[in-house]
């Protein structure tokens, strides 16, 4: 099999992932979005919070050093969710009753702002990554055509053909590894959503209802 045929056989399905596909594009309303997961650029508080209305003052959560530090710990994905939830419970237990709700509202707002921003950054990065993949795919198609055209010439230079073949093989391997990485990265927004929902539920359970 020709090297260019190897490229097309190995990459046909991957190129479909990168270019979207009609059904996927329709589902996402964004033909450039490469992930199976639906593209939701940003979350709303109502999607993850079923508790009392969050007061306006909660937006100043980063003015409280303890809450600011705790938000950083809770948002860090290296911190297991169950450990983070225990931190929420411990923090709530350390607060005077008259401060509990206000502080927990601030904590939720901080977690929401931080994880929602992180998720937006990941989505933006996925889009840029996919754009680069489409450019790489187009370059590989051109290189494969060049290799086939050279091979078809009776007087082609064997050394030059070998050099182009080797480069095409190497660049195709890089392309495929990037597609595999993209598959994993596409899961990250959902992982962030799940973390945000889990933390929101724990915070909400700490709220004292009037």
mmCIF file of C-alpha atoms in Angstrom:
data_model
loop_
_atom_site.group_PDB
_atom_site.id
_atom_site.type_symbol
_atom_site.label_atom_id
_atom_site.label_comp_id
_atom_site.label_asym_id
_atom_site.label_seq_id
_atom_site.Cartn_x
_atom_site.Cartn_y
_atom_site.Cartn_z
ATOM 1 C CA UNK A 1 0.000 0.000 0.000
ATOM 2 C CA UNK A 2 1.271 3.473 -0.810
ATOM 3 C CA UNK A 3 2.290 5.726 2.065
ATOM 4 C CA UNK A 4 -0.319 8.245 0.965
ATOM 5 C CA UNK A 5 -2.948 5.491 1.075
ATOM 6 C CA UNK A 6 -1.800 4.623 4.578
ATOM 7 C CA UNK A 7 -2.354 8.244 5.533
ATOM 8 C CA UNK A 8 -5.889 8.289 4.169
ATOM 9 C CA UNK A 9 -6.825 4.896 5.608
ATOM 10 C CA UNK A 10 -5.525 5.763 9.068
ATOM 11 C CA UNK A 11 -6.913 9.253 9.148
ATOM 12 C CA UNK A 12 -10.294 9.140 7.409
ATOM 13 C CA UNK A 13 -12.275 8.637 10.597
ATOM 14 C CA UNK A 14 -10.108 11.090 12.491
ATOM 15 C CA UNK A 15 -10.602 13.773 9.875
ATOM 16 C CA UNK A 16 -14.342 13.300 10.254
ATOM 17 C CA UNK A 17 -13.983 13.970 13.971
ATOM 18 C CA UNK A 18 -12.015 17.143 13.339
ATOM 19 C CA UNK A 19 -14.295 18.468 10.630
ATOM 20 C CA UNK A 20 -17.428 17.702 12.585
ATOM 21 C CA UNK A 21 -19.825 15.930 10.239
ATOM 22 C CA UNK A 22 -23.321 17.073 9.353
ATOM 23 C CA UNK A 23 -25.168 15.420 12.246
ATOM 24 C CA UNK A 24 -22.656 16.562 14.851
ATOM 25 C CA UNK A 25 -22.568 20.096 13.495
ATOM 26 C CA UNK A 26 -26.354 20.288 13.518
ATOM 27 C CA UNK A 27 -26.500 19.043 17.089
ATOM 28 C CA UNK A 28 -23.998 21.642 18.238
ATOM 29 C CA UNK A 29 -24.980 24.506 15.915
ATOM 30 C CA UNK A 30 -21.248 25.006 15.405
ATOM 31 C CA UNK A 31 -19.702 23.237 12.401
ATOM 32 C CA UNK A 32 -16.187 23.822 13.745
ATOM 33 C CA UNK A 33 -16.790 22.092 17.107
ATOM 34 C CA UNK A 34 -14.886 18.770 17.080
ATOM 35 C CA UNK A 35 -16.322 17.041 20.164
ATOM 36 C CA UNK A 36 -19.183 14.578 20.448
ATOM 37 C CA UNK A 37 -20.263 16.428 23.581
ATOM 38 C CA UNK A 38 -22.602 19.335 22.897
ATOM 39 C CA UNK A 39 -20.919 22.726 22.936
ATOM 40 C CA UNK A 40 -22.264 24.935 25.732
ATOM 41 C CA UNK A 41 -19.910 27.949 25.862
ATOM 42 C CA UNK A 42 -20.786 28.949 29.411
ATOM 43 C CA UNK A 43 -22.925 27.743 32.278
ATOM 44 C CA UNK A 44 -25.590 29.590 34.207
ATOM 45 C CA UNK A 45 -26.072 29.456 37.962
ATOM 46 C CA UNK A 46 -29.528 27.962 37.460
ATOM 47 C CA UNK A 47 -27.994 24.877 35.840
ATOM 48 C CA UNK A 48 -26.109 23.889 39.000
ATOM 49 C CA UNK A 49 -27.888 25.636 41.876
ATOM 50 C CA UNK A 50 -31.339 24.859 43.262
ATOM 51 C CA UNK A 51 -30.984 26.748 46.524
ATOM 52 C CA UNK A 52 -32.054 30.237 47.604
ATOM 53 C CA UNK A 53 -31.268 33.213 45.395
ATOM 54 C CA UNK A 54 -27.617 34.203 45.560
ATOM 55 C CA UNK A 55 -27.313 37.735 46.995
ATOM 56 C CA UNK A 56 -25.437 40.402 45.062
ATOM 57 C CA UNK A 57 -22.900 40.707 47.878
ATOM 58 C CA UNK A 58 -21.684 37.168 47.141
ATOM 59 C CA UNK A 59 -19.916 38.490 44.049
ATOM 60 C CA UNK A 60 -17.313 39.987 46.379
ATOM 61 C CA UNK A 61 -16.211 36.528 47.498
ATOM 62 C CA UNK A 62 -12.575 37.160 46.570
ATOM 63 C CA UNK A 63 -12.385 39.975 49.127
ATOM 64 C CA UNK A 64 -12.495 37.351 51.876
ATOM 65 C CA UNK A 65 -9.013 35.749 52.091
ATOM 66 C CA UNK A 66 -10.250 32.505 53.639
ATOM 67 C CA UNK A 67 -12.921 32.010 51.004
ATOM 68 C CA UNK A 68 -10.525 33.005 48.244
ATOM 69 C CA UNK A 69 -8.021 30.370 49.377
ATOM 70 C CA UNK A 70 -10.697 27.733 49.848
ATOM 71 C CA UNK A 71 -12.139 28.352 46.386
ATOM 72 C CA UNK A 72 -8.703 27.703 44.906
ATOM 73 C CA UNK A 73 -8.471 24.384 46.747
ATOM 74 C CA UNK A 74 -11.993 23.313 45.832
ATOM 75 C CA UNK A 75 -11.630 24.195 42.150
ATOM 76 C CA UNK A 76 -8.330 22.327 41.692
ATOM 77 C CA UNK A 77 -9.062 19.070 39.837
ATOM 78 C CA UNK A 78 -6.028 17.445 41.432
ATOM 79 C CA UNK A 79 -8.012 17.661 44.694
ATOM 80 C CA UNK A 80 -10.406 14.653 44.717
ATOM 81 C CA UNK A 81 -14.056 15.688 44.742
ATOM 82 C CA UNK A 82 -14.884 13.792 47.924
ATOM 83 C CA UNK A 83 -12.007 15.516 49.726
ATOM 84 C CA UNK A 84 -13.169 18.898 48.438
ATOM 85 C CA UNK A 85 -16.704 18.202 49.635
ATOM 86 C CA UNK A 86 -15.370 17.366 53.103
ATOM 87 C CA UNK A 87 -13.545 20.708 53.070
ATOM 88 C CA UNK A 88 -16.853 22.445 52.356
ATOM 89 C CA UNK A 89 -18.539 20.676 55.275
ATOM 90 C CA UNK A 90 -15.643 21.487 57.615
ATOM 91 C CA UNK A 91 -15.680 25.141 56.575
ATOM 92 C CA UNK A 92 -19.426 25.379 57.145
ATOM 93 C CA UNK A 93 -19.010 23.797 60.575
ATOM 94 C CA UNK A 94 -16.418 26.397 61.560
ATOM 95 C CA UNK A 95 -18.705 29.370 60.912
ATOM 96 C CA UNK A 96 -20.904 31.178 63.451
ATOM 97 C CA UNK A 97 -24.549 30.564 62.691
ATOM 98 C CA UNK A 98 -25.193 34.216 61.881
ATOM 99 C CA UNK A 99 -22.470 34.173 59.199
ATOM 100 C CA UNK A 100 -23.135 30.744 57.755
ATOM 101 C CA UNK A 101 -25.447 31.534 54.866
ATOM 102 C CA UNK A 102 -23.639 34.658 53.691
ATOM 103 C CA UNK A 103 -20.275 32.877 53.697
ATOM 104 C CA UNK A 104 -21.643 29.812 51.938
ATOM 105 C CA UNK A 105 -23.278 31.983 49.280
ATOM 106 C CA UNK A 106 -19.895 33.622 48.728
ATOM 107 C CA UNK A 107 -18.200 30.232 48.578
ATOM 108 C CA UNK A 108 -20.628 28.990 45.958
ATOM 109 C CA UNK A 109 -20.231 32.139 43.868
ATOM 110 C CA UNK A 110 -16.468 31.777 44.016
ATOM 111 C CA UNK A 111 -16.536 28.117 42.991
ATOM 112 C CA UNK A 112 -18.988 28.870 40.204
ATOM 113 C CA UNK A 113 -16.995 31.821 38.840
ATOM 114 C CA UNK A 114 -13.711 29.931 38.979
ATOM 115 C CA UNK A 115 -14.851 26.649 37.432
ATOM 116 C CA UNK A 116 -17.037 28.339 34.835
ATOM 117 C CA UNK A 117 -14.089 30.493 33.746
ATOM 118 C CA UNK A 118 -11.799 27.461 33.619
ATOM 119 C CA UNK A 119 -14.360 25.599 31.542
ATOM 120 C CA UNK A 120 -14.678 28.512 29.097
ATOM 121 C CA UNK A 121 -10.891 28.533 28.699
ATOM 122 C CA UNK A 122 -10.852 24.797 27.976
ATOM 123 C CA UNK A 123 -13.595 25.162 25.353
ATOM 124 C CA UNK A 124 -11.731 28.022 23.696
ATOM 125 C CA UNK A 125 -8.569 25.911 23.688
ATOM 126 C CA UNK A 126 -10.406 22.970 22.112
ATOM 127 C CA UNK A 127 -11.629 25.203 19.299
ATOM 128 C CA UNK A 128 -8.118 26.497 18.600
ATOM 129 C CA UNK A 129 -6.755 22.952 18.720
ATOM 130 C CA UNK A 130 -9.361 21.762 16.222
ATOM 131 C CA UNK A 131 -8.555 24.650 13.864
ATOM 132 C CA UNK A 132 -4.914 23.581 13.923
ATOM 133 C CA UNK A 133 -5.933 19.994 13.202
ATOM 134 C CA UNK A 134 -7.912 21.049 10.149
ATOM 135 C CA UNK A 135 -4.910 22.989 8.863
ATOM 136 C CA UNK A 136 -2.662 19.974 9.467
ATOM 137 C CA UNK A 137 -5.113 17.671 7.681
ATOM 138 C CA UNK A 138 -5.146 19.908 4.632
ATOM 139 C CA UNK A 139 -1.336 20.056 4.582
ATOM 140 C CA UNK A 140 -1.148 16.256 4.828
ATOM 141 C CA UNK A 141 -3.557 15.822 1.927
ATOM 142 C CA UNK A 142 -1.373 18.075 -0.207
ATOM 143 C CA UNK A 143 1.797 16.237 0.813
ATOM 144 C CA UNK A 144 0.187 12.871 0.023
ATOM 145 C CA UNK A 145 -0.788 14.115 -3.433
ATOM 146 C CA UNK A 146 2.766 15.314 -4.001
ATOM 147 C CA UNK A 147 4.168 11.907 -3.029
ATOM 148 C CA UNK A 148 1.766 10.087 -5.384
ATOM 149 C CA UNK A 149 2.547 12.446 -8.245
ATOM 150 C CA UNK A 150 6.291 11.947 -7.785
ATOM 151 C CA UNK A 151 5.909 8.164 -7.580
ATOM 152 C CA UNK A 152 3.973 8.152 -10.852
ATOM 153 C CA UNK A 153 6.886 9.708 -12.719
ATOM 154 C CA UNK A 154 9.160 7.107 -14.324
ATOM 155 C CA UNK A 155 12.225 9.266 -13.746
ATOM 156 C CA UNK A 156 11.515 10.153 -10.084
ATOM 157 C CA UNK A 157 14.384 10.502 -7.636
ATOM 158 C CA UNK A 158 14.169 7.475 -5.252
ATOM 159 C CA UNK A 159 16.050 9.261 -2.460
ATOM 160 C CA UNK A 160 13.807 12.301 -2.654
ATOM 161 C CA UNK A 161 10.732 10.073 -2.695
ATOM 162 C CA UNK A 162 11.964 8.229 0.396
ATOM 163 C CA UNK A 163 12.575 11.535 2.158
ATOM 164 C CA UNK A 164 9.056 12.775 1.388
ATOM 165 C CA UNK A 165 7.580 9.425 2.434
ATOM 166 C CA UNK A 166 9.353 9.535 5.759
ATOM 167 C CA UNK A 167 8.208 13.082 6.433
ATOM 168 C CA UNK A 168 4.612 12.227 5.499
ATOM 169 C CA UNK A 169 4.651 9.190 7.794
ATOM 170 C CA UNK A 170 6.059 11.187 10.693
ATOM 171 C CA UNK A 171 3.639 14.081 10.275
ATOM 172 C CA UNK A 172 0.707 11.671 9.955
ATOM 173 C CA UNK A 173 1.716 10.030 13.242
ATOM 174 C CA UNK A 174 1.816 13.419 14.946
ATOM 175 C CA UNK A 175 -1.590 14.255 13.504
ATOM 176 C CA UNK A 176 -3.120 11.019 14.799
ATOM 177 C CA UNK A 177 -1.620 11.499 18.260
ATOM 178 C CA UNK A 178 -3.108 14.991 18.384
ATOM 179 C CA UNK A 179 -6.535 13.616 17.429
ATOM 180 C CA UNK A 180 -6.277 11.051 20.233
ATOM 181 C CA UNK A 181 -5.363 13.826 22.666
ATOM 182 C CA UNK A 182 -8.324 15.867 21.454
ATOM 183 C CA UNK A 183 -10.646 12.959 22.259
ATOM 184 C CA UNK A 184 -9.494 13.071 25.884
ATOM 185 C CA UNK A 185 -9.578 16.864 26.113
ATOM 186 C CA UNK A 186 -13.188 16.878 24.911
ATOM 187 C CA UNK A 187 -14.112 15.193 28.201
ATOM 188 C CA UNK A 188 -12.690 18.008 30.331
ATOM 189 C CA UNK A 189 -15.665 20.439 30.151
ATOM 190 C CA UNK A 190 -17.974 17.647 31.336
ATOM 191 C CA UNK A 191 -15.569 16.740 34.148
ATOM 192 C CA UNK A 192 -15.570 20.383 35.269
ATOM 193 C CA UNK A 193 -19.382 20.499 35.130
ATOM 194 C CA UNK A 194 -19.628 17.383 37.277
ATOM 195 C CA UNK A 195 -17.236 18.851 39.827
ATOM 196 C CA UNK A 196 -19.142 22.120 39.922
ATOM 197 C CA UNK A 197 -22.451 20.325 40.393
ATOM 198 C CA UNK A 198 -21.064 18.115 43.170
ATOM 199 C CA UNK A 199 -19.597 21.064 45.069
ATOM 200 C CA UNK A 200 -22.733 23.132 44.557
ATOM 201 C CA UNK A 201 -24.879 20.369 46.007
ATOM 202 C CA UNK A 202 -22.668 20.111 49.100
ATOM 203 C CA UNK A 203 -22.653 23.874 49.619
ATOM 204 C CA UNK A 204 -26.400 24.014 49.188
ATOM 205 C CA UNK A 205 -26.866 21.343 51.828
ATOM 206 C CA UNK A 206 -24.969 23.574 54.280
ATOM 207 C CA UNK A 207 -27.357 26.495 53.804
ATOM 208 C CA UNK A 208 -29.743 27.090 56.712
ATOM 209 C CA UNK A 209 -33.226 27.659 55.306
ATOM 210 C CA UNK A 210 -35.244 30.445 56.941
#
